[in-house]
């Protein structure tokens, strides 16, 4: 999307959605697919200058071209690459990138456990740590952490994922407490199962683990704890992320906002 066309698109969308992020720069990790892509698209529609960060450069460039954003690539398990990111002008951080591995604790590969914590806990810490000074200087910042219902509840066979999301919840709260006096908010969004490539992979893995068909995994395993029996769409998560960056959410910080269809109501 080129110059004038993008400005007209953004102007129309910001009028429609009531959230104007013009002049703000947003970094979205894992921004080339799933929730990350939806968040990047939604923030761009609100006028933000979005950086689509993904380990898949080609996919990041495709999304960036579609929404008038900037593409960047990095493997978040490579902490030197994380520390090399240019974060000086970032006003909004959406920590979304993640991965999954399904196995009982006694069979869980230790190297996989470490990898998942690097990507989903240490990388977000390092990114926010380096973005905060600029946010503090400008007196405004938003940190949106894509957590999970598994940041609040445990499920079997997901020791690394549950551990990482619980840790991200704690990190988010500390950022909220420290950042409040500087105009920075930090919150977690905690969805249940979202219709993303990551969940599609989980369906396959859990089908093998439980000896079920894919449709049975969705109905009997994934949707069993929820009152609303459907997968969440990525755009629903993105809408909440955009709201948290908007003017009506300035008093929301240190929160864990559930999009779980009633899972945690039990």
PDB file of C-alpha atoms in Angstrom:
ATOM      1  CA  UNK A   1       0.000   0.000   0.000  1.00  0.00           C
ATOM      2  CA  UNK A   2       1.590   3.261  -1.132  1.00  0.00           C
ATOM      3  CA  UNK A   3       1.777   6.704   0.534  1.00  0.00           C
ATOM      4  CA  UNK A   4      -1.471   8.560  -0.208  1.00  0.00           C
ATOM      5  CA  UNK A   5      -3.583   5.388  -0.432  1.00  0.00           C
ATOM      6  CA  UNK A   6      -2.375   4.299   2.993  1.00  0.00           C
ATOM      7  CA  UNK A   7      -3.104   7.733   4.494  1.00  0.00           C
ATOM      8  CA  UNK A   8      -6.663   7.656   3.132  1.00  0.00           C
ATOM      9  CA  UNK A   9      -7.094   4.083   4.391  1.00  0.00           C
ATOM     10  CA  UNK A  10      -5.798   4.952   7.854  1.00  0.00           C
ATOM     11  CA  UNK A  11      -7.873   8.145   8.088  1.00  0.00           C
ATOM     12  CA  UNK A  12     -11.046   6.268   7.235  1.00  0.00           C
ATOM     13  CA  UNK A  13     -10.330   3.411   9.602  1.00  0.00           C
ATOM     14  CA  UNK A  14      -9.394   5.623  12.561  1.00  0.00           C
ATOM     15  CA  UNK A  15     -12.662   7.493  12.162  1.00  0.00           C
ATOM     16  CA  UNK A  16     -14.483   4.177  12.098  1.00  0.00           C
ATOM     17  CA  UNK A  17     -12.801   2.503  15.047  1.00  0.00           C
ATOM     18  CA  UNK A  18     -12.225   5.522  17.308  1.00  0.00           C
ATOM     19  CA  UNK A  19      -8.622   4.576  18.056  1.00  0.00           C
ATOM     20  CA  UNK A  20      -6.079   6.948  16.521  1.00  0.00           C
ATOM     21  CA  UNK A  21      -2.481   5.795  16.894  1.00  0.00           C
ATOM     22  CA  UNK A  22      -1.079   8.140  14.272  1.00  0.00           C
ATOM     23  CA  UNK A  23       2.544   8.958  15.085  1.00  0.00           C
ATOM     24  CA  UNK A  24       3.025   5.872  17.268  1.00  0.00           C
ATOM     25  CA  UNK A  25       5.410   3.099  16.273  1.00  0.00           C
ATOM     26  CA  UNK A  26       4.349  -0.451  17.111  1.00  0.00           C
ATOM     27  CA  UNK A  27       6.504  -3.587  17.143  1.00  0.00           C
ATOM     28  CA  UNK A  28       4.604  -6.857  16.761  1.00  0.00           C
ATOM     29  CA  UNK A  29       6.601 -10.050  17.262  1.00  0.00           C
ATOM     30  CA  UNK A  30       5.518 -13.129  15.362  1.00  0.00           C
ATOM     31  CA  UNK A  31       3.727 -10.635  13.164  1.00  0.00           C
ATOM     32  CA  UNK A  32       3.620 -12.636   9.952  1.00  0.00           C
ATOM     33  CA  UNK A  33       0.800 -15.016  10.870  1.00  0.00           C
ATOM     34  CA  UNK A  34      -2.029 -15.781  13.266  1.00  0.00           C
ATOM     35  CA  UNK A  35      -2.607 -13.389  16.154  1.00  0.00           C
ATOM     36  CA  UNK A  36       0.496 -11.372  15.318  1.00  0.00           C
ATOM     37  CA  UNK A  37      -0.662 -10.698  11.776  1.00  0.00           C
ATOM     38  CA  UNK A  38      -4.116  -9.711  13.013  1.00  0.00           C
ATOM     39  CA  UNK A  39      -2.593  -7.325  15.590  1.00  0.00           C
ATOM     40  CA  UNK A  40      -0.261  -5.769  13.030  1.00  0.00           C
ATOM     41  CA  UNK A  41      -3.160  -5.262  10.633  1.00  0.00           C
ATOM     42  CA  UNK A  42      -5.418  -3.766  13.306  1.00  0.00           C
ATOM     43  CA  UNK A  43      -2.789  -1.367  14.661  1.00  0.00           C
ATOM     44  CA  UNK A  44      -1.901  -0.220  11.144  1.00  0.00           C
ATOM     45  CA  UNK A  45      -5.584   0.458  10.514  1.00  0.00           C
ATOM     46  CA  UNK A  46      -5.510   2.737  13.559  1.00  0.00           C
ATOM     47  CA  UNK A  47      -2.665   4.754  12.091  1.00  0.00           C
ATOM     48  CA  UNK A  48       0.344   3.226  13.838  1.00  0.00           C
ATOM     49  CA  UNK A  49       3.633   2.777  12.022  1.00  0.00           C
ATOM     50  CA  UNK A  50       3.938  -0.979  12.451  1.00  0.00           C
ATOM     51  CA  UNK A  51       7.080  -3.097  12.407  1.00  0.00           C
ATOM     52  CA  UNK A  52       6.196  -6.687  11.525  1.00  0.00           C
ATOM     53  CA  UNK A  53       8.874  -8.802  13.196  1.00  0.00           C
ATOM     54  CA  UNK A  54       9.055 -12.485  12.340  1.00  0.00           C
ATOM     55  CA  UNK A  55      11.719 -15.121  11.850  1.00  0.00           C
ATOM     56  CA  UNK A  56      10.269 -15.702   8.369  1.00  0.00           C
ATOM     57  CA  UNK A  57      11.478 -12.659   6.429  1.00  0.00           C
ATOM     58  CA  UNK A  58       9.486 -13.412   3.300  1.00  0.00           C
ATOM     59  CA  UNK A  59       6.228 -13.774   5.244  1.00  0.00           C
ATOM     60  CA  UNK A  60       6.939 -10.567   7.199  1.00  0.00           C
ATOM     61  CA  UNK A  61       7.544  -8.682   3.967  1.00  0.00           C
ATOM     62  CA  UNK A  62       4.268  -9.970   2.493  1.00  0.00           C
ATOM     63  CA  UNK A  63       2.250  -8.768   5.499  1.00  0.00           C
ATOM     64  CA  UNK A  64       4.124  -5.462   5.626  1.00  0.00           C
ATOM     65  CA  UNK A  65       3.402  -4.808   1.947  1.00  0.00           C
ATOM     66  CA  UNK A  66      -0.274  -5.563   2.472  1.00  0.00           C
ATOM     67  CA  UNK A  67      -0.774  -3.171   5.393  1.00  0.00           C
ATOM     68  CA  UNK A  68       1.819  -0.480   4.647  1.00  0.00           C
ATOM     69  CA  UNK A  69       4.201  -1.534   7.409  1.00  0.00           C
ATOM     70  CA  UNK A  70       7.906  -2.270   7.859  1.00  0.00           C
ATOM     71  CA  UNK A  71       9.238  -5.832   7.778  1.00  0.00           C
ATOM     72  CA  UNK A  72      11.957  -7.051  10.114  1.00  0.00           C
ATOM     73  CA  UNK A  73      13.283 -10.516  10.806  1.00  0.00           C
ATOM     74  CA  UNK A  74      14.926 -12.089  13.847  1.00  0.00           C
ATOM     75  CA  UNK A  75      15.011 -15.453  15.574  1.00  0.00           C
ATOM     76  CA  UNK A  76      13.901 -14.587  19.106  1.00  0.00           C
ATOM     77  CA  UNK A  77      15.682 -17.629  20.496  1.00  0.00           C
ATOM     78  CA  UNK A  78      18.937 -15.905  19.443  1.00  0.00           C
ATOM     79  CA  UNK A  79      19.335 -13.384  22.239  1.00  0.00           C
ATOM     80  CA  UNK A  80      22.134 -11.537  20.444  1.00  0.00           C
ATOM     81  CA  UNK A  81      19.736 -10.960  17.549  1.00  0.00           C
ATOM     82  CA  UNK A  82      17.113  -9.721  20.006  1.00  0.00           C
ATOM     83  CA  UNK A  83      19.579  -7.278  21.535  1.00  0.00           C
ATOM     84  CA  UNK A  84      20.455  -5.971  18.069  1.00  0.00           C
ATOM     85  CA  UNK A  85      16.880  -4.849  17.297  1.00  0.00           C
ATOM     86  CA  UNK A  86      16.332  -1.109  16.869  1.00  0.00           C
ATOM     87  CA  UNK A  87      13.791  -0.249  19.559  1.00  0.00           C
ATOM     88  CA  UNK A  88      14.571   3.389  20.310  1.00  0.00           C
ATOM     89  CA  UNK A  89      11.406   4.803  18.712  1.00  0.00           C
ATOM     90  CA  UNK A  90       8.983   2.008  19.653  1.00  0.00           C
ATOM     91  CA  UNK A  91       5.895   3.235  21.529  1.00  0.00           C
ATOM     92  CA  UNK A  92       3.914  -0.032  21.463  1.00  0.00           C
ATOM     93  CA  UNK A  93       5.262  -3.539  21.979  1.00  0.00           C
ATOM     94  CA  UNK A  94       3.057  -6.515  21.242  1.00  0.00           C
ATOM     95  CA  UNK A  95       4.841  -9.615  22.547  1.00  0.00           C
ATOM     96  CA  UNK A  96       3.134 -12.316  20.541  1.00  0.00           C
ATOM     97  CA  UNK A  97       5.748 -14.734  19.174  1.00  0.00           C
ATOM     98  CA  UNK A  98       5.523 -18.233  20.603  1.00  0.00           C
ATOM     99  CA  UNK A  99       5.760 -21.927  19.972  1.00  0.00           C
ATOM    100  CA  UNK A 100       4.381 -25.106  21.443  1.00  0.00           C
ATOM    101  CA  UNK A 101       5.543 -28.618  22.278  1.00  0.00           C
ATOM    102  CA  UNK A 102       3.311 -31.356  23.683  1.00  0.00           C
ATOM    103  CA  UNK A 103       4.818 -34.040  25.940  1.00  0.00           C
ATOM    104  CA  UNK A 104       4.535 -35.335  29.504  1.00  0.00           C
ATOM    105  CA  UNK A 105       6.952 -33.693  31.944  1.00  0.00           C
ATOM    106  CA  UNK A 106       9.088 -36.830  32.287  1.00  0.00           C
ATOM    107  CA  UNK A 107       9.503 -37.009  28.499  1.00  0.00           C
ATOM    108  CA  UNK A 108       9.774 -33.280  27.773  1.00  0.00           C
ATOM    109  CA  UNK A 109      13.082 -32.451  26.005  1.00  0.00           C
ATOM    110  CA  UNK A 110      15.058 -30.044  28.248  1.00  0.00           C
ATOM    111  CA  UNK A 111      16.495 -28.200  25.262  1.00  0.00           C
ATOM    112  CA  UNK A 112      12.965 -27.579  23.951  1.00  0.00           C
ATOM    113  CA  UNK A 113      11.903 -26.286  27.373  1.00  0.00           C
ATOM    114  CA  UNK A 114      14.811 -23.810  27.370  1.00  0.00           C
ATOM    115  CA  UNK A 115      14.080 -22.712  23.799  1.00  0.00           C
ATOM    116  CA  UNK A 116      10.448 -21.945  24.588  1.00  0.00           C
ATOM    117  CA  UNK A 117      11.342 -19.896  27.660  1.00  0.00           C
ATOM    118  CA  UNK A 118      13.900 -17.896  25.659  1.00  0.00           C
ATOM    119  CA  UNK A 119      11.361 -17.038  22.978  1.00  0.00           C
ATOM    120  CA  UNK A 120       8.350 -16.393  25.225  1.00  0.00           C
ATOM    121  CA  UNK A 121       9.913 -14.935  28.381  1.00  0.00           C
ATOM    122  CA  UNK A 122      13.494 -13.752  27.959  1.00  0.00           C
ATOM    123  CA  UNK A 123      13.011 -12.203  24.510  1.00  0.00           C
ATOM    124  CA  UNK A 124       9.960 -10.179  25.669  1.00  0.00           C
ATOM    125  CA  UNK A 125      11.948  -9.053  28.723  1.00  0.00           C
ATOM    126  CA  UNK A 126      14.885  -7.924  26.595  1.00  0.00           C
ATOM    127  CA  UNK A 127      12.663  -6.180  24.057  1.00  0.00           C
ATOM    128  CA  UNK A 128      10.672  -4.266  26.672  1.00  0.00           C
ATOM    129  CA  UNK A 129      13.789  -3.499  28.711  1.00  0.00           C
ATOM    130  CA  UNK A 130      15.283  -1.662  25.751  1.00  0.00           C
ATOM    131  CA  UNK A 131      12.064  -0.014  24.591  1.00  0.00           C
ATOM    132  CA  UNK A 132      11.123   1.417  27.997  1.00  0.00           C
ATOM    133  CA  UNK A 133      13.673   4.268  28.182  1.00  0.00           C
ATOM    134  CA  UNK A 134      12.231   5.824  25.020  1.00  0.00           C
ATOM    135  CA  UNK A 135       8.682   5.314  26.266  1.00  0.00           C
ATOM    136  CA  UNK A 136       9.605   6.922  29.595  1.00  0.00           C
ATOM    137  CA  UNK A 137      11.218   9.874  27.827  1.00  0.00           C
ATOM    138  CA  UNK A 138       8.110  10.444  25.697  1.00  0.00           C
ATOM    139  CA  UNK A 139       5.744   9.858  28.636  1.00  0.00           C
ATOM    140  CA  UNK A 140       3.668   7.274  26.798  1.00  0.00           C
ATOM    141  CA  UNK A 141       3.926   3.568  26.051  1.00  0.00           C
ATOM    142  CA  UNK A 142       1.882   0.413  25.688  1.00  0.00           C
ATOM    143  CA  UNK A 143       3.044  -3.140  26.299  1.00  0.00           C
ATOM    144  CA  UNK A 144       0.556  -5.791  25.212  1.00  0.00           C
ATOM    145  CA  UNK A 145       1.585  -9.346  26.056  1.00  0.00           C
ATOM    146  CA  UNK A 146      -0.253 -12.113  24.250  1.00  0.00           C
ATOM    147  CA  UNK A 147      -0.474 -14.563  27.096  1.00  0.00           C
ATOM    148  CA  UNK A 148      -3.008 -17.390  27.204  1.00  0.00           C
ATOM    149  CA  UNK A 149      -5.599 -18.998  29.376  1.00  0.00           C
ATOM    150  CA  UNK A 150      -2.573 -21.168  30.170  1.00  0.00           C
ATOM    151  CA  UNK A 151      -1.057 -18.157  31.883  1.00  0.00           C
ATOM    152  CA  UNK A 152      -3.865 -18.617  34.414  1.00  0.00           C
ATOM    153  CA  UNK A 153      -4.614 -22.346  34.244  1.00  0.00           C
ATOM    154  CA  UNK A 154      -2.566 -25.477  33.636  1.00  0.00           C
ATOM    155  CA  UNK A 155      -3.143 -28.292  31.178  1.00  0.00           C
ATOM    156  CA  UNK A 156      -1.297 -31.576  30.971  1.00  0.00           C
ATOM    157  CA  UNK A 157       1.570 -32.098  28.493  1.00  0.00           C
ATOM    158  CA  UNK A 158       2.344 -28.363  28.254  1.00  0.00           C
ATOM    159  CA  UNK A 159       4.921 -27.782  30.982  1.00  0.00           C
ATOM    160  CA  UNK A 160       7.063 -25.310  29.014  1.00  0.00           C
ATOM    161  CA  UNK A 161       4.148 -23.356  27.544  1.00  0.00           C
ATOM    162  CA  UNK A 162       2.297 -23.053  30.851  1.00  0.00           C
ATOM    163  CA  UNK A 163       5.516 -22.079  32.645  1.00  0.00           C
ATOM    164  CA  UNK A 164       6.367 -19.463  30.010  1.00  0.00           C
ATOM    165  CA  UNK A 165       2.915 -17.892  30.019  1.00  0.00           C
ATOM    166  CA  UNK A 166       2.807 -17.754  33.830  1.00  0.00           C
ATOM    167  CA  UNK A 167       6.210 -16.043  33.756  1.00  0.00           C
ATOM    168  CA  UNK A 168       5.024 -13.565  31.107  1.00  0.00           C
ATOM    169  CA  UNK A 169       2.085 -12.688  33.368  1.00  0.00           C
ATOM    170  CA  UNK A 170       4.487 -11.862  36.199  1.00  0.00           C
ATOM    171  CA  UNK A 171       6.762  -9.824  33.966  1.00  0.00           C
ATOM    172  CA  UNK A 172       3.800  -7.859  32.649  1.00  0.00           C
ATOM    173  CA  UNK A 173       2.686  -6.924  36.151  1.00  0.00           C
ATOM    174  CA  UNK A 174       6.151  -5.696  37.138  1.00  0.00           C
ATOM    175  CA  UNK A 175       6.329  -3.558  33.988  1.00  0.00           C
ATOM    176  CA  UNK A 176       2.897  -2.149  34.883  1.00  0.00           C
ATOM    177  CA  UNK A 177       3.940  -1.203  38.402  1.00  0.00           C
ATOM    178  CA  UNK A 178       7.210   0.385  37.312  1.00  0.00           C
ATOM    179  CA  UNK A 179       5.846   2.077  34.194  1.00  0.00           C
ATOM    180  CA  UNK A 180       2.731   3.696  35.655  1.00  0.00           C
ATOM    181  CA  UNK A 181       4.398   6.945  36.677  1.00  0.00           C
ATOM    182  CA  UNK A 182       5.872   7.271  33.185  1.00  0.00           C
ATOM    183  CA  UNK A 183       2.606   6.879  31.254  1.00  0.00           C
ATOM    184  CA  UNK A 184       3.313   3.270  30.301  1.00  0.00           C
ATOM    185  CA  UNK A 185       0.725   0.512  30.672  1.00  0.00           C
ATOM    186  CA  UNK A 186       1.343  -3.222  30.481  1.00  0.00           C
ATOM    187  CA  UNK A 187      -1.328  -5.883  30.165  1.00  0.00           C
ATOM    188  CA  UNK A 188      -1.822  -9.506  29.206  1.00  0.00           C
ATOM    189  CA  UNK A 189      -4.459 -10.861  26.860  1.00  0.00           C
ATOM    190  CA  UNK A 190      -5.372 -14.416  27.797  1.00  0.00           C
ATOM    191  CA  UNK A 191      -7.211 -16.205  24.998  1.00  0.00           C
ATOM    192  CA  UNK A 192      -8.252 -19.821  24.901  1.00  0.00           C
ATOM    193  CA  UNK A 193      -7.674 -21.655  21.623  1.00  0.00           C
ATOM    194  CA  UNK A 194      -7.369 -19.288  18.664  1.00  0.00           C
ATOM    195  CA  UNK A 195      -7.680 -20.373  15.057  1.00  0.00           C
ATOM    196  CA  UNK A 196      -3.967 -20.089  14.188  1.00  0.00           C
ATOM    197  CA  UNK A 197      -1.246 -22.299  12.645  1.00  0.00           C
ATOM    198  CA  UNK A 198       0.070 -22.942  16.180  1.00  0.00           C
ATOM    199  CA  UNK A 199      -3.277 -24.381  17.244  1.00  0.00           C
ATOM    200  CA  UNK A 200      -3.549 -26.424  14.050  1.00  0.00           C
ATOM    201  CA  UNK A 201      -0.219 -28.012  14.979  1.00  0.00           C
ATOM    202  CA  UNK A 202      -1.501 -28.659  18.515  1.00  0.00           C
ATOM    203  CA  UNK A 203      -4.550 -30.425  17.138  1.00  0.00           C
ATOM    204  CA  UNK A 204      -2.285 -32.811  15.230  1.00  0.00           C
ATOM    205  CA  UNK A 205      -0.022 -33.378  18.242  1.00  0.00           C
ATOM    206  CA  UNK A 206      -2.871 -33.946  20.683  1.00  0.00           C
ATOM    207  CA  UNK A 207      -4.626 -36.260  18.260  1.00  0.00           C
ATOM    208  CA  UNK A 208      -1.519 -38.449  18.313  1.00  0.00           C
ATOM    209  CA  UNK A 209      -1.166 -38.181  22.108  1.00  0.00           C
ATOM    210  CA  UNK A 210      -4.791 -39.004  22.905  1.00  0.00           C
ATOM    211  CA  UNK A 211      -5.479 -41.366  20.007  1.00  0.00           C
ATOM    212  CA  UNK A 212      -8.321 -39.185  18.739  1.00  0.00           C
ATOM    213  CA  UNK A 213      -9.410 -37.748  15.423  1.00  0.00           C
ATOM    214  CA  UNK A 214      -8.727 -34.059  14.846  1.00  0.00           C
ATOM    215  CA  UNK A 215     -12.401 -33.110  15.235  1.00  0.00           C
ATOM    216  CA  UNK A 216     -12.558 -35.057  18.501  1.00  0.00           C
ATOM    217  CA  UNK A 217      -9.516 -33.173  19.841  1.00  0.00           C
ATOM    218  CA  UNK A 218     -11.253 -29.851  19.220  1.00  0.00           C
ATOM    219  CA  UNK A 219     -14.540 -30.958  20.785  1.00  0.00           C
ATOM    220  CA  UNK A 220     -13.351 -33.222  23.625  1.00  0.00           C
ATOM    221  CA  UNK A 221     -10.019 -31.655  24.627  1.00  0.00           C
ATOM    222  CA  UNK A 222      -9.705 -28.053  23.501  1.00  0.00           C
ATOM    223  CA  UNK A 223     -13.267 -26.839  23.912  1.00  0.00           C
ATOM    224  CA  UNK A 224     -14.197 -29.012  26.889  1.00  0.00           C
ATOM    225  CA  UNK A 225     -13.403 -26.401  29.614  1.00  0.00           C
ATOM    226  CA  UNK A 226     -15.056 -23.494  27.774  1.00  0.00           C
ATOM    227  CA  UNK A 227     -18.700 -22.459  27.911  1.00  0.00           C
ATOM    228  CA  UNK A 228     -18.623 -21.089  24.361  1.00  0.00           C
ATOM    229  CA  UNK A 229     -17.859 -23.995  22.054  1.00  0.00           C
ATOM    230  CA  UNK A 230     -15.842 -22.500  19.226  1.00  0.00           C
ATOM    231  CA  UNK A 231     -12.313 -21.415  18.415  1.00  0.00           C
ATOM    232  CA  UNK A 232     -11.464 -17.710  18.769  1.00  0.00           C
ATOM    233  CA  UNK A 233     -10.688 -15.746  15.624  1.00  0.00           C
ATOM    234  CA  UNK A 234      -7.356 -13.837  15.549  1.00  0.00           C
ATOM    235  CA  UNK A 235      -9.191 -10.581  14.791  1.00  0.00           C
ATOM    236  CA  UNK A 236     -11.005 -10.826  18.137  1.00  0.00           C
ATOM    237  CA  UNK A 237      -7.677 -10.858  19.980  1.00  0.00           C
ATOM    238  CA  UNK A 238      -6.371  -8.012  17.828  1.00  0.00           C
ATOM    239  CA  UNK A 239      -9.407  -5.866  18.628  1.00  0.00           C
ATOM    240  CA  UNK A 240      -8.671  -6.117  22.340  1.00  0.00           C
ATOM    241  CA  UNK A 241      -4.987  -5.375  21.723  1.00  0.00           C
ATOM    242  CA  UNK A 242      -5.931  -2.211  19.837  1.00  0.00           C
ATOM    243  CA  UNK A 243      -8.331  -1.169  22.593  1.00  0.00           C
ATOM    244  CA  UNK A 244      -5.542  -1.490  25.172  1.00  0.00           C
ATOM    245  CA  UNK A 245      -3.483   0.945  23.109  1.00  0.00           C
ATOM    246  CA  UNK A 246      -6.329   3.436  22.769  1.00  0.00           C
ATOM    247  CA  UNK A 247      -7.432   6.387  24.900  1.00  0.00           C
ATOM    248  CA  UNK A 248     -10.195   4.586  26.776  1.00  0.00           C
ATOM    249  CA  UNK A 249      -7.769   2.037  28.248  1.00  0.00           C
ATOM    250  CA  UNK A 250      -5.292   4.430  29.871  1.00  0.00           C
ATOM    251  CA  UNK A 251      -6.307   3.274  33.371  1.00  0.00           C
ATOM    252  CA  UNK A 252      -6.028  -0.438  32.563  1.00  0.00           C
ATOM    253  CA  UNK A 253      -2.643  -1.782  33.566  1.00  0.00           C
ATOM    254  CA  UNK A 254      -1.281  -4.883  35.257  1.00  0.00           C
ATOM    255  CA  UNK A 255      -4.400  -6.726  34.095  1.00  0.00           C
ATOM    256  CA  UNK A 256      -4.907 -10.197  32.654  1.00  0.00           C
ATOM    257  CA  UNK A 257      -7.871  -9.907  30.299  1.00  0.00           C
ATOM    258  CA  UNK A 258      -9.457 -13.217  29.403  1.00  0.00           C
ATOM    259  CA  UNK A 259     -10.872 -14.163  26.007  1.00  0.00           C
ATOM    260  CA  UNK A 260     -11.554 -17.718  27.037  1.00  0.00           C
ATOM    261  CA  UNK A 261     -15.238 -18.314  26.404  1.00  0.00           C
ATOM    262  CA  UNK A 262     -15.866 -18.864  30.115  1.00  0.00           C
ATOM    263  CA  UNK A 263     -13.000 -21.325  30.732  1.00  0.00           C
ATOM    264  CA  UNK A 264     -11.831 -19.531  33.897  1.00  0.00           C
ATOM    265  CA  UNK A 265     -15.404 -18.978  35.115  1.00  0.00           C
ATOM    266  CA  UNK A 266     -15.482 -22.536  36.466  1.00  0.00           C
TER     267      UNK A 266
END
